[in-house]
Coordinates of C-alpha atoms in Angstrom, one line a residue:
Chain L
M1 CA 29.6 -12.6 7.8
A2 CA 30.0 -16.4 7.5
G3 CA 27.3 -18.9 6.8
E4 CA 25.2 -20.0 3.9
D5 CA 22.5 -18.0 2.3
E6 CA 19.7 -20.4 1.6
L7 CA 17.0 -19.6 -0.9
K8 CA 14.1 -22.0 -1.5
L9 CA 11.3 -21.4 -4.0
L10 CA 7.9 -23.1 -3.7
G11 CA 6.2 -23.1 -7.1
T12 CA 4.4 -24.9 -9.8
W13 CA 6.0 -25.3 -13.3
A14 CA 3.1 -23.6 -15.1
S15 CA 2.6 -20.6 -12.9
P16 CA 3.5 -17.3 -14.5
W17 CA 3.8 -15.7 -11.0
V18 CA 6.4 -18.4 -10.1
S19 CA 8.2 -17.7 -13.5
R20 CA 8.5 -14.1 -12.5
V21 CA 10.5 -15.1 -9.3
K22 CA 12.6 -17.5 -11.3
L23 CA 13.4 -14.8 -13.8
A24 CA 14.4 -12.4 -11.0
L25 CA 16.6 -15.0 -9.3
H26 CA 18.4 -15.9 -12.5
L27 CA 18.9 -12.2 -13.5
K28 CA 20.5 -11.6 -10.1
G29 CA 22.7 -14.7 -10.5
L30 CA 21.2 -16.2 -7.3
S31 CA 21.1 -20.0 -6.8
Y32 CA 18.1 -21.5 -5.1
E33 CA 16.4 -24.8 -4.4
Y34 CA 13.2 -25.2 -6.4
V35 CA 10.4 -27.3 -4.9
E36 CA 7.5 -28.2 -7.1
Q37 CA 4.2 -28.1 -5.3
D38 CA 1.0 -30.1 -5.8
L39 CA -1.8 -27.6 -5.4
D40 CA -4.4 -30.3 -5.2
N41 CA -2.6 -31.7 -2.2
K42 CA -0.9 -28.8 -0.5
S43 CA 2.3 -29.6 1.4
D44 CA 2.7 -28.7 5.1
L45 CA 5.6 -26.5 4.0
L46 CA 3.4 -24.5 1.7
L47 CA 0.6 -24.2 4.3
T48 CA 2.9 -23.0 7.0
S49 CA 4.8 -20.7 4.7
N50 CA 1.7 -19.0 3.2
P51 CA -1.1 -19.6 5.7
V52 CA -3.0 -16.5 4.4
H53 CA -3.3 -17.2 0.7
K54 CA -2.0 -20.9 0.5
K55 CA -0.6 -20.1 -2.9
V56 CA 2.6 -20.2 -4.9
P57 CA 5.1 -18.6 -5.3
V58 CA 6.7 -18.5 -1.9
L59 CA 10.3 -17.6 -1.5
I60 CA 11.9 -18.9 1.7
H61 CA 15.1 -17.1 2.6
N62 CA 17.0 -18.6 5.4
G63 CA 13.8 -20.1 6.7
K64 CA 11.7 -17.0 6.4
P65 CA 8.9 -17.0 3.9
I66 CA 7.9 -14.1 1.5
C67 CA 4.7 -14.4 -0.4
E68 CA 3.0 -12.6 -3.4
S69 CA 5.1 -12.4 -6.6
V70 CA 5.4 -8.6 -6.6
V71 CA 6.4 -8.5 -2.9
I72 CA 9.0 -11.2 -3.6
L73 CA 10.4 -9.3 -6.6
E74 CA 10.9 -6.1 -4.5
Y75 CA 12.4 -8.2 -1.7
I76 CA 14.9 -9.8 -4.0
D77 CA 15.9 -6.4 -5.3
E78 CA 16.3 -5.0 -1.7
A79 CA 17.8 -8.0 0.1
Y80 CA 20.3 -8.5 -2.8
G81 CA 20.9 -4.8 -3.5
T82 CA 24.6 -5.2 -4.2
T83 CA 24.3 -8.5 -6.1
G84 CA 23.8 -8.5 -9.8
P85 CA 21.8 -5.8 -11.6
S86 CA 19.1 -3.7 -10.0
L87 CA 15.6 -4.8 -11.0
L88 CA 13.9 -1.5 -10.1
P89 CA 15.1 1.9 -11.4
T90 CA 16.9 4.2 -8.9
D91 CA 15.0 7.4 -9.7
P92 CA 11.9 7.7 -7.4
Y93 CA 9.6 8.8 -10.2
E94 CA 10.7 6.0 -12.5
R95 CA 10.2 3.5 -9.7
A96 CA 6.6 4.8 -9.3
I97 CA 6.0 4.4 -13.0
A98 CA 7.5 0.9 -13.0
R99 CA 5.3 -0.1 -10.0
F100 CA 2.3 1.4 -11.8
W101 CA 2.7 -0.7 -14.9
V102 CA 3.3 -3.9 -12.9
D103 CA 0.1 -3.2 -10.9
Y104 CA -1.7 -2.5 -14.2
I105 CA -0.6 -5.8 -15.6
D106 CA -1.9 -7.6 -12.5
Q107 CA -5.1 -5.7 -12.4
K108 CA -6.1 -5.6 -16.0
L109 CA -4.5 -8.2 -18.2
V110 CA -5.2 -11.5 -16.4
I111 CA -8.9 -11.3 -16.0
P112 CA -10.0 -10.7 -19.6
W113 CA -7.4 -13.3 -20.7
K114 CA -9.1 -15.8 -18.4
V115 CA -12.5 -14.9 -19.8
A116 CA -11.2 -15.2 -23.3
F117 CA -9.9 -18.7 -22.5
T118 CA -12.6 -20.1 -20.3
A119 CA -15.8 -18.5 -21.6
D120 CA -18.4 -20.8 -22.9
G121 CA -20.5 -18.2 -24.7
E122 CA -19.3 -16.6 -27.9
E123 CA -20.3 -13.1 -26.8
E124 CA -18.5 -13.4 -23.4
K125 CA -15.4 -14.7 -25.2
T126 CA -15.4 -11.9 -27.7
E127 CA -15.7 -9.3 -24.9
G128 CA -12.8 -10.9 -23.1
I129 CA -10.7 -10.8 -26.2
K130 CA -11.6 -7.2 -26.9
Q131 CA -10.7 -6.1 -23.3
M132 CA -7.4 -8.1 -23.4
L133 CA -6.4 -6.5 -26.7
A134 CA -7.2 -3.0 -25.3
V135 CA -4.9 -3.7 -22.4
V136 CA -2.2 -5.0 -24.7
Q137 CA -2.5 -1.8 -26.7
T138 CA -2.0 0.3 -23.5
L139 CA 1.1 -1.8 -22.7
E140 CA 2.5 -1.0 -26.2
G141 CA 2.2 2.6 -25.2
A142 CA 3.8 1.9 -21.8
L143 CA 6.7 0.1 -23.5
K144 CA 7.3 3.1 -25.8
E145 CA 7.2 5.5 -22.8
C146 CA 9.4 3.4 -20.5
S147 CA 12.0 2.1 -22.9
K148 CA 12.6 5.5 -24.7
G149 CA 13.8 3.6 -27.7
K150 CA 15.9 1.1 -25.7
P151 CA 15.3 -2.7 -25.8
F152 CA 13.4 -3.2 -22.5
F153 CA 10.9 -1.5 -20.2
G154 CA 13.9 -1.2 -17.9
G155 CA 15.9 0.5 -20.6
D156 CA 19.2 -1.1 -21.6
S157 CA 18.7 -4.0 -19.3
V158 CA 15.8 -6.1 -18.1
G159 CA 13.8 -4.5 -15.3
Y160 CA 10.8 -4.9 -13.0
V161 CA 8.1 -4.4 -15.6
D162 CA 10.0 -6.7 -18.1
I163 CA 10.0 -9.4 -15.4
A164 CA 6.4 -8.9 -14.5
L165 CA 5.2 -9.2 -18.1
G166 CA 7.9 -11.7 -19.0
G167 CA 6.6 -14.2 -16.4
L168 CA 3.4 -14.3 -18.4
L169 CA 5.1 -14.9 -21.7
A170 CA 4.5 -18.6 -22.2
F171 CA 0.8 -17.9 -21.7
L172 CA 0.9 -14.9 -24.0
Q173 CA 2.6 -17.1 -26.7
G174 CA -0.1 -19.7 -26.2
T175 CA -2.9 -17.2 -26.4
E176 CA -3.7 -17.8 -30.1
E177 CA -4.2 -21.5 -29.5
L178 CA -6.0 -21.0 -26.1
C179 CA -8.1 -17.9 -26.7
G180 CA -8.4 -17.8 -30.5
T181 CA -6.6 -14.6 -31.0
K182 CA -3.0 -13.4 -31.3
P183 CA -2.2 -10.9 -28.5
F184 CA 0.5 -9.1 -30.4
D185 CA 0.7 -8.2 -34.1
I186 CA 3.0 -6.2 -36.3
A187 CA 0.4 -3.6 -37.1
N188 CA -0.8 -2.7 -33.6
T189 CA 2.0 -3.8 -31.2
P190 CA 5.3 -3.8 -33.1
L191 CA 7.3 -2.8 -30.1
L192 CA 5.9 -5.6 -28.0
L193 CA 6.5 -8.1 -30.7
A194 CA 10.1 -7.1 -30.9
W195 CA 10.3 -7.2 -27.1
V196 CA 8.9 -10.8 -27.0
E197 CA 11.7 -11.9 -29.4
R198 CA 14.3 -10.2 -27.3
F199 CA 13.0 -11.4 -24.0
T200 CA 12.6 -15.1 -25.0
A201 CA 16.2 -15.1 -26.2
L202 CA 17.5 -14.3 -22.7
D203 CA 19.1 -17.1 -20.8
A204 CA 16.9 -16.3 -17.8
A205 CA 13.8 -16.8 -19.9
K206 CA 15.0 -20.1 -21.3
V207 CA 15.4 -21.4 -17.7
A208 CA 12.4 -19.7 -16.1
L209 CA 9.6 -20.0 -18.6
P210 CA 7.8 -23.3 -19.2
D211 CA 7.7 -24.8 -22.7
V212 CA 4.8 -23.2 -24.6
T213 CA 3.6 -26.5 -26.2
K214 CA 3.6 -28.3 -22.9
L215 CA 1.8 -25.4 -21.3
V216 CA -0.9 -25.2 -24.0
E217 CA -1.6 -28.9 -23.7
F218 CA -1.8 -28.7 -19.9
A219 CA -4.0 -25.6 -20.0
K220 CA -6.4 -27.3 -22.4
T221 CA -6.7 -30.5 -20.4
K222 CA -7.1 -28.7 -17.1
R223 CA -9.1 -25.6 -18.3
L224 CA -6.3 -24.0 -16.2
R225 CA -7.1 -21.9 -13.2
I226 CA -4.1 -19.6 -12.9
Chain I
T1 CA -29.7 14.1 3.6
A2 CA -26.8 15.9 5.5
C3 CA -24.2 14.2 3.4
T4 CA -23.4 15.9 0.2
T5 CA -20.1 16.5 -1.4
Q6 CA -18.3 19.6 -0.3
T7 CA -18.1 22.7 -2.3
Q8 CA -14.7 24.4 -2.8
T9 CA -15.6 27.1 -0.2
Q10 CA -16.4 24.5 2.4
I11 CA -13.1 22.8 1.7
D12 CA -11.2 26.1 2.0
R13 CA -12.9 26.7 5.4
D14 CA -12.6 23.1 6.5
P15 CA -10.0 22.8 9.3
K16 CA -9.1 19.3 7.9
Q17 CA -7.6 20.9 4.8
P18 CA -4.0 22.1 5.1
G19 CA -5.0 25.2 3.1
A20 CA -5.3 26.0 -0.5
M21 CA -1.7 27.3 -0.8
A22 CA 0.5 24.9 -2.8
G23 CA 3.3 23.3 -0.9
E24 CA 6.9 24.6 -1.5
K25 CA 7.8 21.1 -2.8
G26 CA 5.0 21.3 -5.4
L27 CA 2.8 18.6 -4.2
V28 CA -0.9 18.6 -5.3
L29 CA -3.3 15.8 -4.3
L30 CA -6.4 15.1 -6.4
D31 CA -8.7 13.4 -4.0
F32 CA -12.3 12.8 -3.0
W33 CA -13.2 13.7 0.6
V34 CA -14.4 10.3 1.9
S35 CA -12.1 8.0 -0.2
P36 CA -10.1 5.7 2.1
F37 CA -7.5 5.5 -0.7
G38 CA -7.1 9.2 -0.8
Q39 CA -7.0 9.4 3.0
R40 CA -4.0 7.0 3.0
V41 CA -2.1 9.6 1.1
R42 CA -3.3 12.5 3.4
I43 CA -2.2 10.5 6.4
A44 CA 1.2 9.7 4.9
L45 CA 1.8 13.3 3.9
A46 CA 0.9 14.5 7.4
E47 CA 3.0 11.8 9.1
K48 CA 5.9 13.0 6.9
G49 CA 5.2 16.7 7.6
L50 CA 5.0 17.4 3.8
P51 CA 2.9 20.4 2.8
Y52 CA 0.6 20.0 -0.2
E53 CA -2.4 21.5 -2.0
Y54 CA -5.5 19.5 -1.6
A55 CA -7.8 19.5 -4.7
E56 CA -11.2 18.0 -4.3
E57 CA -12.6 16.1 -7.3
D58 CA -16.4 16.0 -7.2
L59 CA -16.7 12.4 -8.3
M60 CA -20.5 12.3 -7.7
A61 CA -20.7 14.9 -10.6
G62 CA -18.3 13.0 -12.9
K63 CA -14.7 13.1 -13.8
S64 CA -12.9 16.4 -14.5
D65 CA -10.6 17.0 -17.4
R66 CA -7.8 17.6 -14.8
L67 CA -8.3 14.1 -13.4
L68 CA -8.6 12.4 -16.8
R69 CA -5.3 14.1 -17.9
A70 CA -3.6 13.1 -14.7
N71 CA -4.8 9.5 -14.7
P72 CA -5.9 8.5 -18.2
V73 CA -5.4 4.8 -17.6
H74 CA -7.6 4.3 -14.5
K75 CA -9.4 7.7 -14.3
K76 CA -9.4 7.4 -10.4
I77 CA -8.3 9.4 -7.4
P78 CA -6.0 9.7 -5.5
V79 CA -3.4 11.2 -7.9
L80 CA -0.4 12.9 -6.4
L81 CA 1.1 15.5 -8.7
H82 CA 4.7 16.3 -7.9
D83 CA 6.0 19.3 -9.8
G84 CA 3.2 18.5 -12.3
R85 CA 4.1 14.8 -12.8
P86 CA 1.3 12.4 -11.7
V87 CA 1.8 9.4 -9.5
N88 CA -1.3 7.1 -9.3
E89 CA -2.5 4.2 -7.1
S90 CA -2.5 5.0 -3.3
L91 CA 0.1 2.4 -2.2
I92 CA 2.4 3.4 -5.1
I93 CA 2.0 7.0 -4.0
L94 CA 3.0 6.0 -0.4
Q95 CA 6.1 4.2 -1.7
Y96 CA 6.9 7.2 -3.9
L97 CA 6.9 9.5 -0.9
E98 CA 9.3 7.1 0.9
D99 CA 11.7 7.2 -2.1
A100 CA 11.3 10.9 -3.1
F101 CA 11.5 12.4 0.4
P102 CA 14.2 10.2 2.2
D103 CA 14.7 12.8 4.9
A104 CA 11.1 12.8 6.0
P105 CA 10.0 10.3 8.6
A106 CA 9.7 6.8 7.0
L107 CA 6.6 4.6 7.1
L108 CA 8.4 1.5 5.8
P109 CA 11.1 -0.1 8.1
S110 CA 14.6 -0.3 6.8
D111 CA 15.1 -4.1 7.0
P112 CA 14.2 -5.9 3.7
Y113 CA 12.3 -8.7 5.3
A114 CA 10.3 -6.3 7.5
R115 CA 9.6 -4.2 4.4
A116 CA 8.3 -7.4 2.6
Q117 CA 6.0 -8.2 5.5
A118 CA 4.7 -4.6 5.4
R119 CA 4.1 -4.7 1.6
F120 CA 2.4 -8.1 2.0
W121 CA -0.1 -6.9 4.6
A122 CA -0.8 -3.6 2.8
D123 CA -1.5 -5.7 -0.3
Y124 CA -3.8 -7.9 1.7
V125 CA -5.8 -4.9 3.0
D126 CA -5.9 -3.5 -0.6
K127 CA -7.1 -6.8 -2.1
K128 CA -9.7 -7.6 0.5
V129 CA -11.2 -4.9 2.7
Y130 CA -12.9 -2.4 0.3
D131 CA -14.3 -5.0 -2.1
C132 CA -15.7 -7.2 0.6
G133 CA -17.1 -4.2 2.4
S134 CA -18.8 -3.0 -0.7
R135 CA -20.5 -6.4 -1.2
L136 CA -21.7 -6.1 2.4
W137 CA -23.8 -3.0 1.6
K138 CA -24.6 -3.7 -2.0
L139 CA -25.9 -7.3 -1.8
K140 CA -28.7 -9.1 0.0
G141 CA -29.5 -12.7 1.0
E142 CA -27.0 -15.4 0.4
P143 CA -24.3 -13.3 -1.4
Q144 CA -24.4 -10.8 1.5
A145 CA -24.1 -13.6 4.0
Q146 CA -21.0 -14.8 2.1
A147 CA -19.6 -11.3 2.2
R148 CA -20.2 -11.1 5.9
A149 CA -18.4 -14.4 6.5
E150 CA -15.5 -13.1 4.4
M151 CA -15.4 -9.8 6.3
L152 CA -15.2 -11.6 9.6
D153 CA -12.4 -13.8 8.2
I154 CA -10.5 -10.7 6.9
L155 CA -10.8 -8.9 10.3
K156 CA -9.7 -12.0 12.2
T157 CA -6.7 -12.5 10.0
L158 CA -5.7 -8.8 10.4
D159 CA -6.3 -9.2 14.2
G160 CA -3.8 -12.1 14.2
A161 CA -1.3 -10.2 12.1
L162 CA -1.4 -7.2 14.4
G163 CA -1.0 -9.4 17.5
D164 CA 0.1 -7.6 20.6
K165 CA 1.9 -4.9 18.8
P166 CA 0.6 -1.3 19.2
F167 CA 0.8 -0.8 15.4
F168 CA 1.3 -3.1 12.4
G169 CA 4.6 -1.3 12.1
G170 CA 5.5 -2.4 15.6
D171 CA 6.1 0.5 18.1
K172 CA 5.8 3.0 15.3
F173 CA 2.8 3.9 13.1
G174 CA 3.9 2.6 9.7
F175 CA 3.0 1.6 6.1
V176 CA 0.3 -0.9 6.9
D177 CA -1.2 1.3 9.5
A178 CA -1.5 4.2 7.0
A179 CA -2.9 1.7 4.4
F180 CA -5.6 0.4 6.8
A181 CA -6.4 3.3 9.1
P182 CA -8.9 5.0 6.7
F183 CA -11.1 1.9 6.9
T184 CA -11.5 2.5 10.7
A185 CA -14.2 5.1 9.6
W186 CA -15.9 2.3 7.7
F187 CA -16.0 -0.3 10.5
H188 CA -19.2 1.2 11.9
S189 CA -20.9 0.7 8.5
Y190 CA -19.5 -2.8 8.1
E191 CA -20.8 -3.6 11.6
R192 CA -24.3 -2.3 10.8
Y193 CA -24.6 -4.0 7.4
G194 CA -22.9 -7.2 8.6
E195 CA -24.6 -7.3 11.9
F196 CA -21.5 -8.0 14.0
S197 CA -19.5 -6.2 16.7
L198 CA -15.9 -5.5 15.9
P199 CA -14.6 -5.7 19.5
E200 CA -16.1 -9.2 19.6
V201 CA -14.7 -10.3 16.3
A202 CA -11.3 -8.6 16.3
P203 CA -10.6 -7.0 19.6
K204 CA -7.0 -6.0 18.8
I205 CA -8.1 -4.3 15.6
A206 CA -10.8 -2.4 17.6
A207 CA -8.2 -1.2 20.1
W208 CA -5.8 -0.4 17.2
A209 CA -8.5 1.7 15.5
K210 CA -8.9 3.8 18.7
R211 CA -5.1 4.3 18.9
C212 CA -5.0 5.4 15.2
G213 CA -7.8 7.8 15.8
E214 CA -5.7 9.5 18.5
R215 CA -3.0 10.4 16.0
E216 CA -3.4 13.9 14.5
S217 CA -2.6 12.6 10.9
V218 CA -5.5 10.2 11.1
A219 CA -8.0 12.4 13.0
K220 CA -7.5 15.2 10.5
S221 CA -7.8 13.0 7.5
L222 CA -10.9 10.9 8.3
Y223 CA -14.6 11.8 8.5
S224 CA -16.8 10.4 11.2
P225 CA -18.3 6.9 10.9
D226 CA -21.7 8.5 10.7
K227 CA -20.8 10.5 7.7
V228 CA -19.4 7.5 6.0
Y229 CA -22.6 5.6 6.8
D230 CA -24.6 8.4 5.2
F231 CA -22.3 8.5 2.2
I232 CA -23.0 4.8 1.7
G233 CA -26.7 5.5 1.8
L234 CA -26.1 8.1 -1.0
L235 CA -24.2 5.6 -3.1
K236 CA -26.9 3.0 -2.7
K237 CA -29.4 5.6 -4.0
K238 CA -27.2 6.4 -6.9
Y239 CA -26.9 2.8 -7.9
G240 CA -30.5 2.2 -7.3
I241 CA -29.9 -0.3 -4.5
E242 CA -32.4 -0.9 -1.6

């Protein structure tokens, strides 16, 4: 079938949800046009592509928009099933487990992180930190269960859960400065610490993730709403 | 009040239950009778013709050891046990059924873009409907008015997404239909607490709800709107709301 295959990604440089999509596209070896969005002054393209949520990321494939990072990741895996590595496992039960942990990350990690970052009161902040660390501890267990001794949640190669958590990495690395606590440490989360080293060394991560220093500065000045 | 949780005997006799015998494929569903999330799974299993054992969790009495073992992270129903292995989160369970039983009738379309659209709208229903609905019956005054405005917006958005199609899946009952159909039993309660009329606000959704109710999978999985309304009354008492 002749004809170009056009991928366009609407995003913002700081967004971890956008980073997820960039990671997936890089891992699959797919080229795309990236269009930085101004969320304080939303473009017509963004508003027509995502009228329901008006958010980034939006992946536009040959003119057709796909919204919500998790939906986009599954779409990339299915639309490009024969291109590059698979992002999700092939076994149905393993797919369910992968989806479960991605959903867990989205449901449970972000909110306490935000509280830890933005809370004015000391008590509220402490509670946010406590909840965030509990979630991180659960993810340590998830990594052990999913990796079975291999380098990634996806096993030998980067998978769906790696990408979902990896998208958040710059924020996680900035957590000590932004929230006043390290999310990972050698005593409690040795597997995750090693995973962070491995993941940040990937070419895809170097391209897809924002610079941590720049992100921390930006977050501090904007009291970032992610 | 008429609306208490069912005892195991009632469930065994209840024509809605597929019977206490375990399915040959080893499917067991941990569920709570009125849960719209559990009902999604019941509907999907029925649409796919998959036999299973229904196991009621009496959530009003607390969480059983069985549930806590099956879902230690969230401690929630529904949980689908397949040959003893738990799958959690209703939409994840639905996708699992697609993957694990590829010969059964599919709820998701085969085209990747159409699948993405289905996942998007199921996610929308998941993020919006139950939480907003809960605020409608839990809150009063300005916060309730806000919840009402949001609910109308949600229903209008879904009305637009459905358009002139018979189902969200198109001609066939599909993934989004299974995800949203359980809430048709809650519309009556939303209407009463929100003081609006669904056919006025979202006529296509109202017609779709009727269409869904005519399907055996839906009719056998849902309880009447009046029962749901009574259940909400029970929850309010439990939380000390009035």
